[in-house]
mmCIF file of C-alpha atoms and ligand atoms in Angstrom:
data_model
loop_
_atom_site.group_PDB
_atom_site.id
_atom_site.type_symbol
_atom_site.label_atom_id
_atom_site.label_comp_id
_atom_site.label_asym_id
_atom_site.label_seq_id
_atom_site.Cartn_x
_atom_site.Cartn_y
_atom_site.Cartn_z
ATOM 1 C CA UNK V 9 -54.894 -30.976 230.675
ATOM 2 C CA UNK V 10 -58.690 -30.827 229.869
ATOM 3 C CA UNK V 11 -59.533 -28.923 226.765
ATOM 4 C CA UNK V 12 -62.114 -26.619 228.190
ATOM 5 C CA UNK V 13 -63.945 -23.791 226.502
ATOM 6 C CA UNK V 14 -67.262 -21.947 226.989
ATOM 7 C CA UNK V 15 -69.577 -22.087 223.983
ATOM 8 C CA UNK V 16 -72.532 -19.758 223.552
ATOM 9 C CA UNK V 17 -75.718 -19.897 221.535
ATOM 10 C CA UNK V 18 -76.656 -16.382 220.400
ATOM 11 C CA UNK V 19 -80.344 -16.852 219.726
ATOM 12 C CA UNK V 20 -82.047 -14.047 217.783
ATOM 13 C CA UNK V 21 -85.620 -12.939 217.745
ATOM 14 C CA UNK V 22 -87.219 -11.703 214.473
ATOM 15 C CA UNK V 23 -85.393 -9.452 212.032
ATOM 16 C CA UNK V 24 -87.730 -7.189 210.186
ATOM 17 C CA UNK V 25 -87.596 -6.972 206.407
ATOM 18 C CA UNK V 26 -86.731 -3.300 206.556
ATOM 19 C CA UNK V 27 -84.348 -3.565 209.581
ATOM 20 C CA UNK V 28 -81.035 -1.938 208.563
ATOM 21 C CA UNK V 29 -77.809 -3.810 208.605
ATOM 22 C CA UNK V 30 -76.475 -1.400 211.201
ATOM 23 C CA UNK V 31 -79.454 -2.103 213.448
ATOM 24 C CA UNK V 32 -78.914 -5.831 213.137
ATOM 25 C CA UNK V 33 -75.172 -5.560 213.671
ATOM 26 C CA UNK V 34 -75.944 -3.545 216.824
ATOM 27 C CA UNK V 35 -77.989 -6.490 218.130
ATOM 28 C CA UNK V 36 -75.228 -8.934 217.290
ATOM 29 C CA UNK V 37 -72.733 -6.760 219.173
ATOM 30 C CA UNK V 38 -75.098 -6.613 222.197
ATOM 31 C CA UNK V 39 -75.205 -10.409 222.124
ATOM 32 C CA UNK V 40 -71.401 -10.393 222.055
ATOM 33 C CA UNK V 41 -71.317 -8.254 225.191
ATOM 34 C CA UNK V 42 -73.764 -10.630 226.926
ATOM 35 C CA UNK V 43 -71.531 -13.524 225.808
ATOM 36 C CA UNK V 44 -68.536 -11.743 227.378
ATOM 37 C CA UNK V 45 -70.499 -11.539 230.676
ATOM 38 C CA UNK V 46 -70.840 -15.356 230.440
ATOM 39 C CA UNK V 47 -67.115 -15.797 229.678
ATOM 40 C CA UNK V 48 -67.981 -17.250 226.259
ATOM 41 C CA UNK V 49 -65.015 -18.153 224.011
ATOM 42 C CA UNK V 50 -67.070 -19.144 220.936
ATOM 43 C CA UNK V 51 -70.419 -17.577 220.150
ATOM 44 C CA UNK V 52 -72.733 -19.122 217.501
ATOM 45 C CA UNK V 53 -75.171 -16.886 215.695
ATOM 46 C CA UNK V 54 -78.147 -18.341 213.709
ATOM 47 C CA UNK V 55 -78.611 -18.970 209.951
ATOM 48 C CA UNK V 56 -79.047 -15.783 207.926
ATOM 49 C CA UNK V 57 -78.256 -13.753 211.061
ATOM 50 C CA UNK V 58 -77.984 -10.427 209.176
ATOM 51 C CA UNK V 59 -81.413 -10.304 207.545
ATOM 52 C CA UNK V 60 -84.971 -11.422 207.735
ATOM 53 C CA UNK V 61 -85.524 -14.929 206.280
ATOM 54 C CA UNK V 62 -86.252 -13.537 202.831
ATOM 55 C CA UNK V 63 -86.945 -16.897 201.074
ATOM 56 C CA UNK V 64 -90.479 -16.555 202.588
ATOM 57 C CA UNK V 65 -91.169 -14.254 199.619
ATOM 58 C CA UNK V 66 -90.716 -15.091 195.934
ATOM 59 C CA UNK V 67 -89.278 -12.499 193.586
ATOM 60 C CA UNK V 68 -88.692 -13.803 189.961
ATOM 61 C CA UNK V 69 -85.512 -11.800 189.568
ATOM 62 C CA UNK V 70 -83.300 -12.694 192.548
ATOM 63 C CA UNK V 71 -81.181 -9.574 191.945
ATOM 64 C CA UNK V 72 -84.084 -7.650 193.547
ATOM 65 C CA UNK V 73 -82.930 -9.267 196.848
ATOM 66 C CA UNK V 74 -79.201 -8.531 196.265
ATOM 67 C CA UNK V 75 -79.311 -6.234 199.282
ATOM 68 C CA UNK V 76 -79.808 -9.264 201.469
ATOM 69 C CA UNK V 77 -76.572 -10.880 200.258
ATOM 70 C CA UNK V 78 -72.927 -10.095 201.046
ATOM 71 C CA UNK V 79 -70.072 -10.312 198.551
ATOM 72 C CA UNK V 80 -67.326 -9.755 201.153
ATOM 73 C CA UNK V 81 -67.271 -10.781 204.789
ATOM 74 C CA UNK V 82 -66.508 -8.599 206.730
ATOM 75 C CA UNK V 83 -67.663 -5.636 204.801
ATOM 76 C CA UNK V 84 -68.495 -2.069 205.848
ATOM 77 C CA UNK V 85 -71.763 -3.153 207.431
ATOM 78 C CA UNK V 86 -70.298 -6.040 209.490
ATOM 79 C CA UNK V 87 -66.813 -4.626 210.239
ATOM 80 C CA UNK V 88 -68.016 -3.288 213.688
ATOM 81 C CA UNK V 89 -68.993 -6.883 214.751
ATOM 82 C CA UNK V 90 -65.662 -8.410 213.681
ATOM 83 C CA UNK V 91 -63.734 -5.580 215.350
ATOM 84 C CA UNK V 92 -65.631 -5.838 218.667
ATOM 85 C CA UNK V 93 -65.352 -9.664 218.656
ATOM 86 C CA UNK V 94 -61.591 -9.391 218.196
ATOM 87 C CA UNK V 95 -61.433 -6.667 220.922
ATOM 88 C CA UNK V 96 -63.288 -8.956 223.319
ATOM 89 C CA UNK V 97 -61.354 -12.107 222.251
ATOM 90 C CA UNK V 98 -64.533 -14.019 221.272
ATOM 91 C CA UNK V 99 -64.682 -16.337 218.322
ATOM 92 C CA UNK V 100 -67.970 -16.635 216.486
ATOM 93 C CA UNK V 101 -69.883 -18.325 213.699
ATOM 94 C CA UNK V 102 -71.978 -16.034 211.560
ATOM 95 C CA UNK V 103 -74.768 -17.073 209.183
ATOM 96 C CA UNK V 104 -75.391 -14.935 206.129
ATOM 97 C CA UNK V 105 -76.441 -14.968 202.499
ATOM 98 C CA UNK V 106 -73.368 -14.977 200.272
ATOM 99 C CA UNK V 107 -72.813 -14.029 196.621
ATOM 100 C CA UNK V 108 -69.501 -15.602 195.504
ATOM 101 C CA UNK V 109 -67.840 -15.291 192.112
ATOM 102 C CA UNK V 110 -66.019 -18.372 190.879
ATOM 103 C CA UNK V 111 -62.841 -18.587 188.811
ATOM 104 C CA UNK V 112 -64.842 -18.214 185.671
ATOM 105 C CA UNK V 113 -66.463 -15.027 186.859
ATOM 106 C CA UNK V 114 -69.840 -16.747 187.443
ATOM 107 C CA UNK V 115 -71.839 -15.674 190.491
ATOM 108 C CA UNK V 116 -73.134 -18.194 192.961
ATOM 109 C CA UNK V 117 -75.521 -17.650 195.825
ATOM 110 C CA UNK V 118 -75.031 -19.593 199.019
ATOM 111 C CA UNK V 119 -76.533 -19.880 202.499
ATOM 112 C CA UNK V 120 -73.258 -19.528 204.339
ATOM 113 C CA UNK V 121 -71.607 -19.882 207.773
ATOM 114 C CA UNK V 122 -68.268 -18.243 208.512
ATOM 115 C CA UNK V 123 -66.224 -19.337 211.519
ATOM 116 C CA UNK V 124 -63.886 -16.713 212.998
ATOM 117 C CA UNK V 125 -61.417 -17.370 215.894
ATOM 118 C CA UNK V 126 -60.879 -15.237 218.990
ATOM 119 C CA UNK V 127 -58.064 -13.329 217.264
ATOM 120 C CA UNK V 128 -60.412 -12.303 214.415
ATOM 121 C CA UNK V 129 -58.985 -14.717 211.954
ATOM 122 C CA UNK V 130 -61.213 -16.524 209.486
ATOM 123 C CA UNK V 131 -61.093 -20.293 210.316
ATOM 124 C CA UNK V 132 -63.404 -21.730 207.765
ATOM 125 C CA UNK V 133 -66.506 -21.291 205.657
ATOM 126 C CA UNK V 134 -69.416 -23.663 205.211
ATOM 127 C CA UNK V 135 -72.155 -23.422 202.608
ATOM 128 C CA UNK V 136 -75.472 -25.171 203.310
ATOM 129 C CA UNK V 137 -75.732 -28.531 201.565
ATOM 130 C CA UNK V 138 -79.315 -29.634 202.017
ATOM 131 C CA UNK V 139 -81.479 -26.860 200.470
ATOM 132 C CA UNK V 140 -85.154 -27.434 201.485
ATOM 133 C CA UNK V 141 -88.287 -25.859 200.130
ATOM 134 C CA UNK V 142 -88.847 -25.151 196.427
ATOM 135 C CA UNK V 143 -87.462 -23.212 193.436
ATOM 136 C CA UNK V 144 -90.712 -21.919 191.796
ATOM 137 C CA UNK V 145 -93.509 -19.725 193.244
ATOM 138 C CA UNK V 146 -96.051 -21.987 194.901
ATOM 139 C CA UNK V 147 -99.361 -20.071 195.249
ATOM 140 C CA UNK V 148 -100.933 -22.668 197.466
ATOM 141 C CA UNK V 149 -98.555 -21.822 200.365
ATOM 142 C CA UNK V 150 -99.496 -19.220 203.063
ATOM 143 C CA UNK V 151 -95.821 -18.127 202.681
ATOM 144 C CA UNK V 152 -93.046 -19.261 200.468
ATOM 145 C CA UNK V 153 -90.006 -21.270 201.448
ATOM 146 C CA UNK V 154 -88.134 -20.749 198.142
ATOM 147 C CA UNK V 155 -84.630 -21.519 199.363
ATOM 148 C CA UNK V 156 -83.993 -23.408 196.107
ATOM 149 C CA UNK V 157 -84.678 -20.239 194.174
ATOM 150 C CA UNK V 158 -82.197 -18.171 196.249
ATOM 151 C CA UNK V 159 -79.401 -20.636 197.098
ATOM 152 C CA UNK V 160 -77.274 -23.270 195.462
ATOM 153 C CA UNK V 161 -76.059 -26.232 197.538
ATOM 154 C CA UNK V 162 -72.562 -25.756 198.825
ATOM 155 C CA UNK V 163 -70.214 -27.663 196.510
ATOM 156 C CA UNK V 164 -67.554 -28.400 199.171
ATOM 157 C CA UNK V 165 -69.847 -30.452 201.494
ATOM 158 C CA UNK V 166 -69.186 -30.687 205.250
ATOM 159 C CA UNK V 167 -65.669 -29.633 206.404
ATOM 160 C CA UNK V 168 -64.083 -29.707 209.851
ATOM 161 C CA UNK V 169 -61.310 -27.339 211.155
ATOM 162 C CA UNK V 170 -58.909 -27.403 214.071
ATOM 163 C CA UNK V 171 -59.936 -24.474 216.204
ATOM 164 C CA UNK V 172 -60.704 -23.498 219.784
ATOM 165 C CA UNK V 173 -58.539 -26.369 221.010
ATOM 166 C CA UNK V 174 -60.653 -28.966 219.185
ATOM 167 C CA UNK V 175 -62.198 -30.010 215.854
ATOM 168 C CA UNK V 176 -65.128 -27.887 214.714
ATOM 169 C CA UNK V 177 -67.732 -28.521 212.041
ATOM 170 C CA UNK V 178 -70.739 -26.523 210.853
ATOM 171 C CA UNK V 179 -74.162 -27.264 209.351
ATOM 172 C CA UNK V 180 -77.148 -25.046 208.492
ATOM 173 C CA UNK V 181 -80.773 -25.639 209.304
ATOM 174 C CA UNK V 182 -82.174 -28.434 207.150
ATOM 175 C CA UNK V 183 -78.767 -30.086 207.202
ATOM 176 C CA UNK V 184 -79.429 -30.949 210.924
ATOM 177 C CA UNK V 185 -82.284 -33.280 209.888
ATOM 178 C CA UNK V 186 -80.063 -35.593 207.852
ATOM 179 C CA UNK V 187 -77.988 -38.144 209.822
ATOM 180 C CA UNK V 188 -75.356 -38.059 206.990
ATOM 181 C CA UNK V 189 -74.497 -34.522 208.023
ATOM 182 C CA UNK V 190 -73.290 -35.551 211.518
ATOM 183 C CA UNK V 191 -71.633 -38.696 210.339
ATOM 184 C CA UNK V 192 -69.562 -36.977 207.659
ATOM 185 C CA UNK V 193 -68.441 -34.521 210.324
ATOM 186 C CA UNK V 194 -67.963 -37.319 212.829
ATOM 187 C CA UNK V 195 -65.706 -39.150 210.390
ATOM 188 C CA UNK V 196 -63.499 -36.001 210.457
ATOM 189 C CA UNK V 197 -63.377 -36.203 214.279
ATOM 190 C CA UNK V 198 -65.652 -33.292 214.871
ATOM 191 C CA UNK V 199 -66.041 -32.529 218.602
ATOM 192 C CA UNK V 200 -68.175 -29.373 218.257
ATOM 193 C CA UNK V 201 -70.857 -29.053 215.568
ATOM 194 C CA UNK V 202 -72.348 -25.532 215.130
ATOM 195 C CA UNK V 203 -75.804 -25.293 213.566
ATOM 196 C CA UNK V 204 -78.023 -22.227 212.946
ATOM 197 C CA UNK V 205 -81.668 -22.484 211.901
ATOM 198 C CA UNK V 206 -84.713 -20.559 210.790
ATOM 199 C CA UNK V 207 -87.650 -22.986 211.171
ATOM 200 C CA UNK V 208 -91.285 -21.905 210.622
ATOM 201 C CA UNK V 209 -93.710 -23.612 213.006
ATOM 202 C CA UNK V 210 -96.061 -24.165 210.024
ATOM 203 C CA UNK V 211 -94.871 -26.845 207.613
ATOM 204 C CA UNK V 212 -97.035 -26.482 204.516
ATOM 205 C CA UNK V 213 -96.389 -29.850 202.873
ATOM 206 C CA UNK V 214 -97.620 -31.661 206.040
ATOM 207 C CA UNK V 215 -99.139 -29.487 208.806
ATOM 208 C CA UNK V 216 -99.584 -32.524 211.045
ATOM 209 C CA UNK V 217 -95.852 -32.152 211.752
ATOM 210 C CA UNK V 218 -96.352 -28.642 213.124
ATOM 211 C CA UNK V 219 -97.052 -29.713 216.744
ATOM 212 C CA UNK V 220 -93.846 -31.731 216.687
ATOM 213 C CA UNK V 221 -91.542 -28.923 215.405
ATOM 214 C CA UNK V 222 -89.773 -28.502 218.747
ATOM 215 C CA UNK V 223 -89.603 -32.270 219.385
ATOM 216 C CA UNK V 224 -88.098 -32.958 215.930
ATOM 217 C CA UNK V 225 -85.661 -30.048 216.312
ATOM 218 C CA UNK V 226 -84.077 -31.368 219.455
ATOM 219 C CA UNK V 227 -84.474 -35.050 218.384
ATOM 220 C CA UNK V 228 -82.280 -34.710 215.364
ATOM 221 C CA UNK V 229 -79.538 -32.681 217.129
ATOM 222 C CA UNK V 230 -79.477 -34.895 220.212
ATOM 223 C CA UNK V 231 -79.200 -37.981 217.997
ATOM 224 C CA UNK V 232 -76.476 -36.408 215.899
ATOM 225 C CA UNK V 233 -74.508 -35.434 218.994
ATOM 226 C CA UNK V 234 -74.819 -38.837 220.642
ATOM 227 C CA UNK V 235 -74.136 -40.966 217.601
ATOM 228 C CA UNK V 236 -70.938 -39.057 216.772
ATOM 229 C CA UNK V 237 -69.680 -38.202 220.308
ATOM 230 C CA UNK V 238 -69.802 -34.450 219.624
ATOM 231 C CA UNK V 239 -71.126 -31.309 221.252
ATOM 232 C CA UNK V 240 -73.880 -29.722 219.133
ATOM 233 C CA UNK V 241 -74.871 -26.031 219.400
ATOM 234 C CA UNK V 242 -78.249 -25.353 217.755
ATOM 235 C CA UNK V 243 -79.137 -21.688 217.418
ATOM 236 C CA UNK V 244 -82.431 -20.248 216.320
ATOM 237 C CA UNK V 245 -83.641 -17.103 214.720
ATOM 238 C CA UNK V 246 -87.182 -17.418 216.123
ATOM 239 C CA UNK V 247 -90.297 -15.593 217.172
ATOM 240 C CA UNK V 248 -92.875 -14.027 214.824
ATOM 241 C CA UNK V 249 -90.780 -12.712 211.930
ATOM 242 C CA UNK V 250 -92.777 -10.778 209.297
ATOM 243 C CA UNK V 251 -95.931 -12.674 210.371
ATOM 244 C CA UNK V 252 -94.332 -16.124 210.328
ATOM 245 C CA UNK V 253 -94.072 -17.866 213.670
ATOM 246 C CA UNK V 254 -90.643 -19.513 213.849
ATOM 247 C CA UNK V 255 -89.136 -21.979 216.281
ATOM 248 C CA UNK V 256 -86.771 -20.712 219.003
ATOM 249 C CA UNK V 257 -85.577 -23.319 221.675
ATOM 250 C CA UNK V 258 -81.816 -22.915 220.977
ATOM 251 C CA UNK V 259 -79.797 -25.570 222.734
ATOM 252 C CA UNK V 260 -76.273 -26.787 223.627
ATOM 253 C CA UNK V 261 -76.131 -30.574 223.606
ATOM 254 C CA UNK V 262 -73.409 -32.871 225.035
ATOM 255 C CA UNK V 263 -71.947 -35.946 223.307
ATOM 256 C CA UNK V 264 -74.227 -37.942 225.698
ATOM 257 C CA UNK V 265 -77.195 -36.462 223.813
ATOM 258 C CA UNK V 266 -78.213 -34.505 226.943
ATOM 259 C CA UNK V 267 -79.307 -30.863 226.584
ATOM 260 C CA UNK V 268 -77.010 -28.882 228.882
ATOM 261 C CA UNK V 269 -78.295 -25.391 228.030
ATOM 262 C CA UNK V 270 -81.518 -24.118 226.416
ATOM 263 C CA UNK V 271 -82.952 -20.739 225.558
ATOM 264 C CA UNK V 272 -86.239 -19.864 227.333
ATOM 265 C CA UNK V 273 -87.301 -16.775 225.374
ATOM 266 C CA UNK V 274 -88.349 -16.204 221.713
ATOM 267 C CA UNK V 275 -85.967 -13.284 221.339
ATOM 268 C CA UNK V 276 -82.329 -12.207 221.509
ATOM 269 C CA UNK V 277 -80.764 -14.417 224.245
ATOM 270 C CA UNK V 278 -77.347 -15.956 224.976
ATOM 271 C CA UNK V 279 -77.192 -19.355 226.683
ATOM 272 C CA UNK V 280 -73.775 -20.905 227.320
ATOM 273 C CA UNK V 281 -72.020 -23.915 228.700
ATOM 274 C CA UNK V 282 -68.453 -24.590 229.877
ATOM 275 C CA UNK V 283 -67.550 -27.824 228.102
ATOM 276 C CA UNK V 284 -64.573 -30.195 228.197
ATOM 277 C CA UNK V 285 -63.908 -31.380 224.655
ATOM 278 C CA UNK V 286 -62.142 -34.460 226.044
ATOM 279 C CA UNK V 287 -65.615 -35.647 227.145
ATOM 280 C CA UNK V 288 -66.199 -36.472 223.448
ATOM 281 C CA UNK V 289 -63.733 -39.373 223.907
ATOM 282 C CA UNK V 290 -66.184 -40.920 226.382
ATOM 283 C CA UNK V 291 -68.244 -41.936 223.419
ATOM 284 C CA UNK V 292 -65.768 -41.690 220.486
ATOM 285 C CA UNK V 293 -63.478 -44.228 222.192
ATOM 286 C CA UNK V 294 -66.122 -46.649 223.352
ATOM 287 C CA UNK V 295 -69.642 -47.263 221.986
ATOM 288 C CA UNK V 296 -68.947 -45.134 218.878
ATOM 289 C CA UNK V 297 -65.363 -46.111 218.107
ATOM 290 C CA UNK V 298 -65.897 -45.809 214.408
ATOM 291 C CA UNK V 299 -62.641 -47.458 213.323
ATOM 292 C CA UNK V 300 -63.415 -50.577 215.401
ATOM 293 C CA UNK V 301 -67.171 -51.001 215.020
ATOM 294 C CA UNK V 302 -68.415 -49.437 211.756
ATOM 295 C CA UNK V 303 -69.256 -51.919 208.993
ATOM 296 C CA UNK V 304 -68.640 -49.879 205.817
ATOM 297 C CA UNK V 305 -69.102 -52.880 203.648
ATOM 298 C CA UNK V 306 -72.757 -52.822 204.649
ATOM 299 C CA UNK V 307 -73.322 -49.175 204.020
ATOM 300 C CA UNK V 308 -72.872 -48.979 200.177
ATOM 301 C CA UNK V 309 -76.410 -47.834 199.461
ATOM 302 C CA UNK V 310 -75.974 -44.692 201.487
ATOM 303 C CA UNK V 311 -73.848 -43.118 198.764
ATOM 304 C CA UNK V 312 -74.796 -45.252 195.774
ATOM 305 C CA UNK V 313 -78.580 -44.623 196.010
ATOM 306 C CA UNK V 314 -80.362 -41.195 196.213
ATOM 307 C CA UNK V 315 -84.031 -42.217 196.595
ATOM 308 C CA UNK V 316 -85.481 -45.296 198.251
ATOM 309 C CA UNK V 317 -85.877 -48.406 195.969
ATOM 310 C CA UNK V 318 -87.970 -51.107 197.599
ATOM 311 C CA UNK V 319 -87.452 -54.765 196.710
ATOM 312 C CA UNK V 320 -89.461 -55.932 193.626
ATOM 313 C CA UNK V 321 -93.141 -56.903 194.137
HETATM 314 N N1 ING U 26 -85.729 -24.525 207.404
HETATM 315 C C1 ING U 26 -86.267 -25.811 207.395
HETATM 316 C C2 ING U 26 -85.676 -26.783 208.410
HETATM 317 O O1 ING U 26 -85.317 -27.883 208.036
HETATM 318 C C3 ING U 26 -88.412 -26.383 207.101
HETATM 319 C C4 ING U 26 -87.151 -26.386 206.404
HETATM 320 C C5 ING U 26 -89.334 -25.353 206.892
HETATM 321 C C6 ING U 26 -88.790 -27.395 208.017
HETATM 322 C C7 ING U 26 -90.555 -25.342 207.467
HETATM 323 C C8 ING U 26 -89.998 -27.365 208.663
HETATM 324 C C9 ING U 26 -90.820 -26.346 208.445
HETATM 325 O O2 ING U 26 -85.755 -26.484 209.644
HETATM 326 C C10 ING U 26 -84.557 -24.268 206.819
HETATM 327 N N2 ING U 26 -84.250 -22.960 206.724
HETATM 328 O O3 ING U 26 -83.820 -25.155 206.361
#
């Protein structure tokens, strides 16, 4: 019996800095209804889908931005989304800024993804591991990318969960550029990798990369999908958000590495694909049969060494 499901990418256009949570949630619910029209079973929202990408501004005291974070999920603002999704029987992945309090009462701030099944049950939570950008104000930049000021890396790394008839993993934005992300999920048998992103088209440390933003975006996700025999859903919050042009081009990618659905606008748009998760086996059981072909004795440096160390002169 093929394990089929319809996955949807719920791309978003810009969220204004002063857009209210209820206005944003109304947009998310509208995307849910469009997803229903497309018979979607699992809808993937972008990274930080509830707010503007606030790390583009630097405020010394992060508590000034507490209103962009959520301590509970769902909460009063987001309950309408969770209730409507349950009513429609659609599972979803929601990106948001999280404040979590640990056992010792210490607050931690994470860039978080929550996976919810079609019955409204929480399946799993992922907290972004690769935090890009910088931690201090950098005046030379046209706009900041101070994610390291606002978020800690997720301490639990990359998890996978049995859900939607398969094995699902998540990653957030910069995570998608690192091959280790996909391989750690692939080593847990991930068949569906959900990734949200907010990616400015201007990369201040090296603007020569700007023209390749779209190419690099698809390159890394197509490679990750193919090399791990998994479907990848890459979902943008794009368009010109508070003056910053950001990449759209959301995609659904097959384990072959082929793009099987792609957004064509810069705004709120749902693209979907009916997938057969058994198709993952076409790659996982042949070319990328990890158990048979991987040579772990040759891979030690990948975890032993952080930065590159060339051979001595
Ligand atoms: N954004 C980035 C990403 O990896 C970035 C970092 C910023 C890349 C600007 C290129 C240009 O797509 C996030 N949010 O991780």
